[in-house]
Amino acid sequence: MPEEISPSQAAWNRFADRLKEIGDKIVGPTGAKGPRERAEGFRYLLGLLSAAQDLEVEVDREHPRLTRMFMPTRRSFVADGVDTIYHEAKLDTDRSYVFTLRRADDIFFSIVVYSSDDEGMRDMASFLIDEDIEFEDGVATIHISAVRPDGAKNWLELRGIQPFILTRQYFPESVLEVDDGKYRPATMTIRCTDEPQAPSTYGPEDLAAGLDRALAFLNDTVDSALGISAFVALNTIEFEGEGAGTPTRIGADGQMVIDEERYEKYSADEIVEMVDPKVVANNLPGPGIGYTGASFRLADDEAILVEGKTVPCRYWSCQLLTHFLQTGDFRYHPVSLNDRQVQYEADGSFRIYASRKNPGVKNWLDTEGRRRGQVVLRTLLAETDMDPRMSVIKIADIPRHDLV
């Protein structure tokens, strides 16, 4: 007679089995190509698993806590910025909350209530950006509830299914400089005003529910990253002149060798048809944020060129991402430049290069040797579209005046 397992172990076993299924997506048709991408994909999944513990398993909507979503070792879920600190807290539409804020050295602050509808589509229910928030003696009090309290100067409407808040703080440099004390982050608190009782004793049902939430988060995030990556791939930049790379070659033994990183088993259109449009639409848009991007394919002797002209805005940045839309490892490599770091021409134009090694240019991003990925330009509160041009050129063709 087989030994009976406990409800907690059964919940864990179900979690482990479904986690394997999510891992299959990392190496599926929309997923990784080549050994490096597969390793990075599962490393990315481990980061999501770490976040799921904080953001889903331990969630308490009656006693919310502001949880930092990304750290240098947990580098973004879906194209999140290296100069931005994000915090999240899960809420309940049947409760009322008070959020307090004291800003410090950020250059932009926003707070958004996200929620889902009956069909699972997620959107912004309400939001405030810094210039719309009223402060008193340096502190803002923001009420978050279904109905606006009398006399509330700052209010966010709480509605929809499974609402949560997300705060964004942008800084002049990467979050590494914030963590090292060069810039001070905001001081924030949130509390439920309904005086809920302490949680009951944790049991098997709580574990099972938490693991189910974690799985939903993992599935949703991986689907969103791979889905958006597939759509961005409809606009792929690569070298098109003489000497462009090919996905196959004949080896020394006379056998045909497929370059796995460049070989396309499916067309971009076929890949997009595999993607549920809902997971792309659920990618948490932010107030005042605009994006322009492309997928890239790159040989070792090539460079990405992003050229444009700055526009009036609060902030903009150019950033490199992996196939999974995770930022490059900014702990060790320059993978992002913002408007305060870029060196401009006299007319306000700029030219940013990205390659495996710095060819000696003023504005350079490190691809870390990746032969495919994404490049994205993000603007914040821009008065007009920036409209950059993105292309791939041979490093040998970089104009002399761009070299230093």
mmCIF file with all atom_site columns, N, CA, C and O in Angstrom, residues 3 14 32 39 51 58 68 104 113 123 162 187 196 198 210 217 222 235 243 271 274 286 298 333 356 360 363 367 393:
data_model
loop_
_atom_site.group_PDB
_atom_site.id
_atom_site.type_symbol
_atom_site.label_atom_id
_atom_site.label_alt_id
_atom_site.label_comp_id
_atom_site.label_asym_id
_atom_site.label_entity_id
_atom_site.label_seq_id
_atom_site.pdbx_PDB_ins_code
_atom_site.Cartn_x
_atom_site.Cartn_y
_atom_site.Cartn_z
_atom_site.occupancy
_atom_site.B_iso_or_equiv
_atom_site.pdbx_formal_charge
_atom_site.auth_seq_id
_atom_site.auth_comp_id
_atom_site.auth_asym_id
_atom_site.auth_atom_id
_atom_site.pdbx_PDB_model_num
ATOM 1   N N  . GLU A 1 3   ? 2.471  4.814  0.620   1.00 0.00 ? 3   GLU A N  1
ATOM 2   C CA . GLU A 1 3   ? 2.407  5.674  1.796   1.00 0.00 ? 3   GLU A CA 1
ATOM 3   C C  . GLU A 1 3   ? 1.658  6.955  1.462   1.00 0.00 ? 3   GLU A C  1
ATOM 4   O O  . GLU A 1 3   ? 1.921  7.608  0.448   1.00 0.00 ? 3   GLU A O  1
ATOM 5   N N  . ARG A 1 14  ? 2.779  19.265 -6.434  1.00 0.00 ? 14  ARG A N  1
ATOM 6   C CA . ARG A 1 14  ? 2.074  19.886 -7.567  1.00 0.00 ? 14  ARG A CA 1
ATOM 7   C C  . ARG A 1 14  ? 2.838  21.113 -8.048  1.00 0.00 ? 14  ARG A C  1
ATOM 8   O O  . ARG A 1 14  ? 2.972  21.348 -9.260  1.00 0.00 ? 14  ARG A O  1
ATOM 9   N N  . ALA A 1 32  ? 14.659 30.134 -25.508 1.00 0.00 ? 32  ALA A N  1
ATOM 10  C CA . ALA A 1 32  ? 16.101 30.282 -25.661 1.00 0.00 ? 32  ALA A CA 1
ATOM 11  C C  . ALA A 1 32  ? 16.632 29.580 -26.898 1.00 0.00 ? 32  ALA A C  1
ATOM 12  O O  . ALA A 1 32  ? 16.086 28.579 -27.370 1.00 0.00 ? 32  ALA A O  1
ATOM 13  N N  . ALA A 1 39  ? 20.970 28.859 -20.251 1.00 0.00 ? 39  ALA A N  1
ATOM 14  C CA . ALA A 1 39  ? 21.444 29.100 -18.889 1.00 0.00 ? 39  ALA A CA 1
ATOM 15  C C  . ALA A 1 39  ? 20.869 30.403 -18.339 1.00 0.00 ? 39  ALA A C  1
ATOM 16  O O  . ALA A 1 39  ? 20.419 30.467 -17.185 1.00 0.00 ? 39  ALA A O  1
ATOM 17  N N  . ALA A 1 51  ? 11.382 36.280 -6.403  1.00 0.00 ? 51  ALA A N  1
ATOM 18  C CA . ALA A 1 51  ? 10.399 37.351 -6.259  1.00 0.00 ? 51  ALA A CA 1
ATOM 19  C C  . ALA A 1 51  ? 9.033  36.811 -5.861  1.00 0.00 ? 51  ALA A C  1
ATOM 20  O O  . ALA A 1 51  ? 8.297  37.442 -5.095  1.00 0.00 ? 51  ALA A O  1
ATOM 21  N N  . GLU A 1 58  ? 3.936  35.251 0.380   1.00 0.00 ? 58  GLU A N  1
ATOM 22  C CA . GLU A 1 58  ? 3.787  35.912 1.677   1.00 0.00 ? 58  GLU A CA 1
ATOM 23  C C  . GLU A 1 58  ? 2.808  37.079 1.651   1.00 0.00 ? 58  GLU A C  1
ATOM 24  O O  . GLU A 1 58  ? 2.768  37.880 2.579   1.00 0.00 ? 58  GLU A O  1
ATOM 25  N N  . ARG A 1 68  ? 10.228 45.667 -2.405  1.00 0.00 ? 68  ARG A N  1
ATOM 26  C CA . ARG A 1 68  ? 11.044 46.038 -3.561  1.00 0.00 ? 68  ARG A CA 1
ATOM 27  C C  . ARG A 1 68  ? 11.082 44.873 -4.544  1.00 0.00 ? 68  ARG A C  1
ATOM 28  O O  . ARG A 1 68  ? 11.411 43.749 -4.179  1.00 0.00 ? 68  ARG A O  1
ATOM 29  N N  . ALA A 1 104 ? 12.864 62.067 -1.791  1.00 0.00 ? 104 ALA A N  1
ATOM 30  C CA . ALA A 1 104 ? 14.263 62.392 -1.476  1.00 0.00 ? 104 ALA A CA 1
ATOM 31  C C  . ALA A 1 104 ? 14.971 62.829 -2.750  1.00 0.00 ? 104 ALA A C  1
ATOM 32  O O  . ALA A 1 104 ? 14.733 63.919 -3.250  1.00 0.00 ? 104 ALA A O  1
ATOM 33  N N  . VAL A 1 113 ? -2.399 52.218 -9.231  1.00 0.00 ? 113 VAL A N  1
ATOM 34  C CA . VAL A 1 113 ? -3.225 51.077 -8.839  1.00 0.00 ? 113 VAL A CA 1
ATOM 35  C C  . VAL A 1 113 ? -3.511 50.269 -10.100 1.00 0.00 ? 113 VAL A C  1
ATOM 36  O O  . VAL A 1 113 ? -4.080 50.792 -11.067 1.00 0.00 ? 113 VAL A O  1
ATOM 37  N N  . ASP A 1 123 ? -5.079 46.483 -16.090 1.00 0.00 ? 123 ASP A N  1
ATOM 38  C CA . ASP A 1 123 ? -4.931 47.863 -16.555 1.00 0.00 ? 123 ASP A CA 1
ATOM 39  C C  . ASP A 1 123 ? -4.737 48.771 -15.350 1.00 0.00 ? 123 ASP A C  1
ATOM 40  O O  . ASP A 1 123 ? -4.883 48.360 -14.196 1.00 0.00 ? 123 ASP A O  1
ATOM 41  N N  . GLN A 1 162 ? -8.265 41.769 -7.678  1.00 0.00 ? 162 GLN A N  1
ATOM 42  C CA . GLN A 1 162 ? -6.874 41.607 -7.204  1.00 0.00 ? 162 GLN A CA 1
ATOM 43  C C  . GLN A 1 162 ? -6.032 42.864 -7.458  1.00 0.00 ? 162 GLN A C  1
ATOM 44  O O  . GLN A 1 162 ? -5.006 42.809 -8.134  1.00 0.00 ? 162 GLN A O  1
ATOM 45  N N  . THR A 1 187 ? 10.941 57.796 1.439   1.00 0.00 ? 187 THR A N  1
ATOM 46  C CA . THR A 1 187 ? 10.428 57.077 2.604   1.00 0.00 ? 187 THR A CA 1
ATOM 47  C C  . THR A 1 187 ? 8.941  56.864 2.394   1.00 0.00 ? 187 THR A C  1
ATOM 48  O O  . THR A 1 187 ? 8.198  57.832 2.193   1.00 0.00 ? 187 THR A O  1
ATOM 49  N N  . PRO A 1 196 ? -7.608 45.630 10.731  1.00 0.00 ? 196 PRO A N  1
ATOM 50  C CA . PRO A 1 196 ? -7.830 44.181 10.628  1.00 0.00 ? 196 PRO A CA 1
ATOM 51  C C  . PRO A 1 196 ? -7.099 43.432 11.733  1.00 0.00 ? 196 PRO A C  1
ATOM 52  O O  . PRO A 1 196 ? -6.106 43.900 12.280  1.00 0.00 ? 196 PRO A O  1
ATOM 53  N N  . ALA A 1 198 ? -4.909 40.248 13.402  1.00 0.00 ? 198 ALA A N  1
ATOM 54  C CA . ALA A 1 198 ? -3.717 39.526 12.983  1.00 0.00 ? 198 ALA A CA 1
ATOM 55  C C  . ALA A 1 198 ? -4.110 38.269 12.213  1.00 0.00 ? 198 ALA A C  1
ATOM 56  O O  . ALA A 1 198 ? -5.194 37.704 12.442  1.00 0.00 ? 198 ALA A O  1
ATOM 57  N N  . GLY A 1 210 ? -0.711 29.929 -1.523  1.00 0.00 ? 210 GLY A N  1
ATOM 58  C CA . GLY A 1 210 ? 0.470  30.730 -1.833  1.00 0.00 ? 210 GLY A CA 1
ATOM 59  C C  . GLY A 1 210 ? 1.258  30.163 -2.999  1.00 0.00 ? 210 GLY A C  1
ATOM 60  O O  . GLY A 1 210 ? 1.728  30.903 -3.864  1.00 0.00 ? 210 GLY A O  1
ATOM 61  N N  . PHE A 1 217 ? 1.947  33.811 -11.025 1.00 0.00 ? 217 PHE A N  1
ATOM 62  C CA . PHE A 1 217 ? 2.894  34.907 -11.272 1.00 0.00 ? 217 PHE A CA 1
ATOM 63  C C  . PHE A 1 217 ? 4.002  34.469 -12.231 1.00 0.00 ? 217 PHE A C  1
ATOM 64  O O  . PHE A 1 217 ? 4.347  35.186 -13.174 1.00 0.00 ? 217 PHE A O  1
ATOM 65  N N  . VAL A 1 222 ? 6.627  34.994 -17.357 1.00 0.00 ? 222 VAL A N  1
ATOM 66  C CA . VAL A 1 222 ? 7.371  34.355 -18.445 1.00 0.00 ? 222 VAL A CA 1
ATOM 67  C C  . VAL A 1 222 ? 6.625  34.516 -19.765 1.00 0.00 ? 222 VAL A C  1
ATOM 68  O O  . VAL A 1 222 ? 7.221  34.836 -20.808 1.00 0.00 ? 222 VAL A O  1
ATOM 69  N N  . ASN A 1 235 ? 10.293 43.641 -35.606 1.00 0.00 ? 235 ASN A N  1
ATOM 70  C CA . ASN A 1 235 ? 11.182 44.723 -36.032 1.00 0.00 ? 235 ASN A CA 1
ATOM 71  C C  . ASN A 1 235 ? 12.594 44.350 -35.590 1.00 0.00 ? 235 ASN A C  1
ATOM 72  O O  . ASN A 1 235 ? 13.028 44.715 -34.510 1.00 0.00 ? 235 ASN A O  1
ATOM 73  N N  . GLY A 1 243 ? 28.699 40.611 -46.622 1.00 0.00 ? 243 GLY A N  1
ATOM 74  C CA . GLY A 1 243 ? 29.365 40.039 -45.462 1.00 0.00 ? 243 GLY A CA 1
ATOM 75  C C  . GLY A 1 243 ? 28.425 39.788 -44.297 1.00 0.00 ? 243 GLY A C  1
ATOM 76  O O  . GLY A 1 243 ? 28.868 39.457 -43.213 1.00 0.00 ? 243 GLY A O  1
ATOM 77  N N  . ILE A 1 271 ? 5.919  32.856 -34.869 1.00 0.00 ? 271 ILE A N  1
ATOM 78  C CA . ILE A 1 271 ? 6.142  32.963 -33.427 1.00 0.00 ? 271 ILE A CA 1
ATOM 79  C C  . ILE A 1 271 ? 5.040  33.795 -32.784 1.00 0.00 ? 271 ILE A C  1
ATOM 80  O O  . ILE A 1 271 ? 4.489  33.438 -31.728 1.00 0.00 ? 271 ILE A O  1
ATOM 81  N N  . MET A 1 274 ? 1.866  32.157 -31.895 1.00 0.00 ? 274 MET A N  1
ATOM 82  C CA . MET A 1 274 ? 1.903  31.277 -30.726 1.00 0.00 ? 274 MET A CA 1
ATOM 83  C C  . MET A 1 274 ? 1.632  32.024 -29.427 1.00 0.00 ? 274 MET A C  1
ATOM 84  O O  . MET A 1 274 ? 1.501  31.410 -28.364 1.00 0.00 ? 274 MET A O  1
ATOM 85  N N  . GLY A 1 286 ? 3.001  52.237 -17.651 1.00 0.00 ? 286 GLY A N  1
ATOM 86  C CA . GLY A 1 286 ? 3.194  53.252 -16.621 1.00 0.00 ? 286 GLY A CA 1
ATOM 87  C C  . GLY A 1 286 ? 2.801  54.618 -17.127 1.00 0.00 ? 286 GLY A C  1
ATOM 88  O O  . GLY A 1 286 ? 2.916  54.899 -18.335 1.00 0.00 ? 286 GLY A O  1
ATOM 89  N N  . LEU A 1 298 ? 23.507 40.236 -34.115 1.00 0.00 ? 298 LEU A N  1
ATOM 90  C CA . LEU A 1 298 ? 24.799 40.902 -34.140 1.00 0.00 ? 298 LEU A CA 1
ATOM 91  C C  . LEU A 1 298 ? 25.923 39.884 -34.273 1.00 0.00 ? 298 LEU A C  1
ATOM 92  O O  . LEU A 1 298 ? 25.933 38.863 -33.588 1.00 0.00 ? 298 LEU A O  1
ATOM 93  N N  . HIS A 1 333 ? 28.731 45.748 -16.165 1.00 0.00 ? 333 HIS A N  1
ATOM 94  C CA . HIS A 1 333 ? 28.796 46.187 -17.550 1.00 0.00 ? 333 HIS A CA 1
ATOM 95  C C  . HIS A 1 333 ? 27.891 47.396 -17.782 1.00 0.00 ? 333 HIS A C  1
ATOM 96  O O  . HIS A 1 333 ? 26.789 47.458 -17.211 1.00 0.00 ? 333 HIS A O  1
ATOM 97  N N  . ARG A 1 356 ? 30.284 44.030 -28.415 1.00 0.00 ? 356 ARG A N  1
ATOM 98  C CA . ARG A 1 356 ? 30.891 43.170 -27.385 1.00 0.00 ? 356 ARG A CA 1
ATOM 99  C C  . ARG A 1 356 ? 32.095 43.829 -26.738 1.00 0.00 ? 356 ARG A C  1
ATOM 100 O O  . ARG A 1 356 ? 32.439 43.522 -25.594 1.00 0.00 ? 356 ARG A O  1
ATOM 101 N N  . GLY A 1 360 ? 35.964 52.378 -28.904 1.00 0.00 ? 360 GLY A N  1
ATOM 102 C CA . GLY A 1 360 ? 36.561 53.685 -28.653 1.00 0.00 ? 360 GLY A CA 1
ATOM 103 C C  . GLY A 1 360 ? 35.642 54.837 -28.973 1.00 0.00 ? 360 GLY A C  1
ATOM 104 O O  . GLY A 1 360 ? 36.084 55.874 -29.484 1.00 0.00 ? 360 GLY A O  1
ATOM 105 N N  . ASN A 1 363 ? 29.765 57.190 -26.582 1.00 0.00 ? 363 ASN A N  1
ATOM 106 C CA . ASN A 1 363 ? 28.581 56.597 -25.960 1.00 0.00 ? 363 ASN A CA 1
ATOM 107 C C  . ASN A 1 363 ? 28.534 55.114 -26.323 1.00 0.00 ? 363 ASN A C  1
ATOM 108 O O  . ASN A 1 363 ? 28.264 54.760 -27.477 1.00 0.00 ? 363 ASN A O  1
ATOM 109 N N  . THR A 1 367 ? 27.123 44.713 -25.022 1.00 0.00 ? 367 THR A N  1
ATOM 110 C CA . THR A 1 367 ? 26.204 43.604 -25.286 1.00 0.00 ? 367 THR A CA 1
ATOM 111 C C  . THR A 1 367 ? 26.566 42.363 -24.487 1.00 0.00 ? 367 THR A C  1
ATOM 112 O O  . THR A 1 367 ? 25.840 41.373 -24.544 1.00 0.00 ? 367 THR A O  1
ATOM 113 N N  . ILE A 1 393 ? 25.770 48.145 -37.944 1.00 0.00 ? 393 ILE A N  1
ATOM 114 C CA . ILE A 1 393 ? 26.841 48.461 -38.888 1.00 0.00 ? 393 ILE A CA 1
ATOM 115 C C  . ILE A 1 393 ? 28.084 47.658 -38.536 1.00 0.00 ? 393 ILE A C  1
ATOM 116 O O  . ILE A 1 393 ? 28.176 47.084 -37.441 1.00 0.00 ? 393 ILE A O  1
#
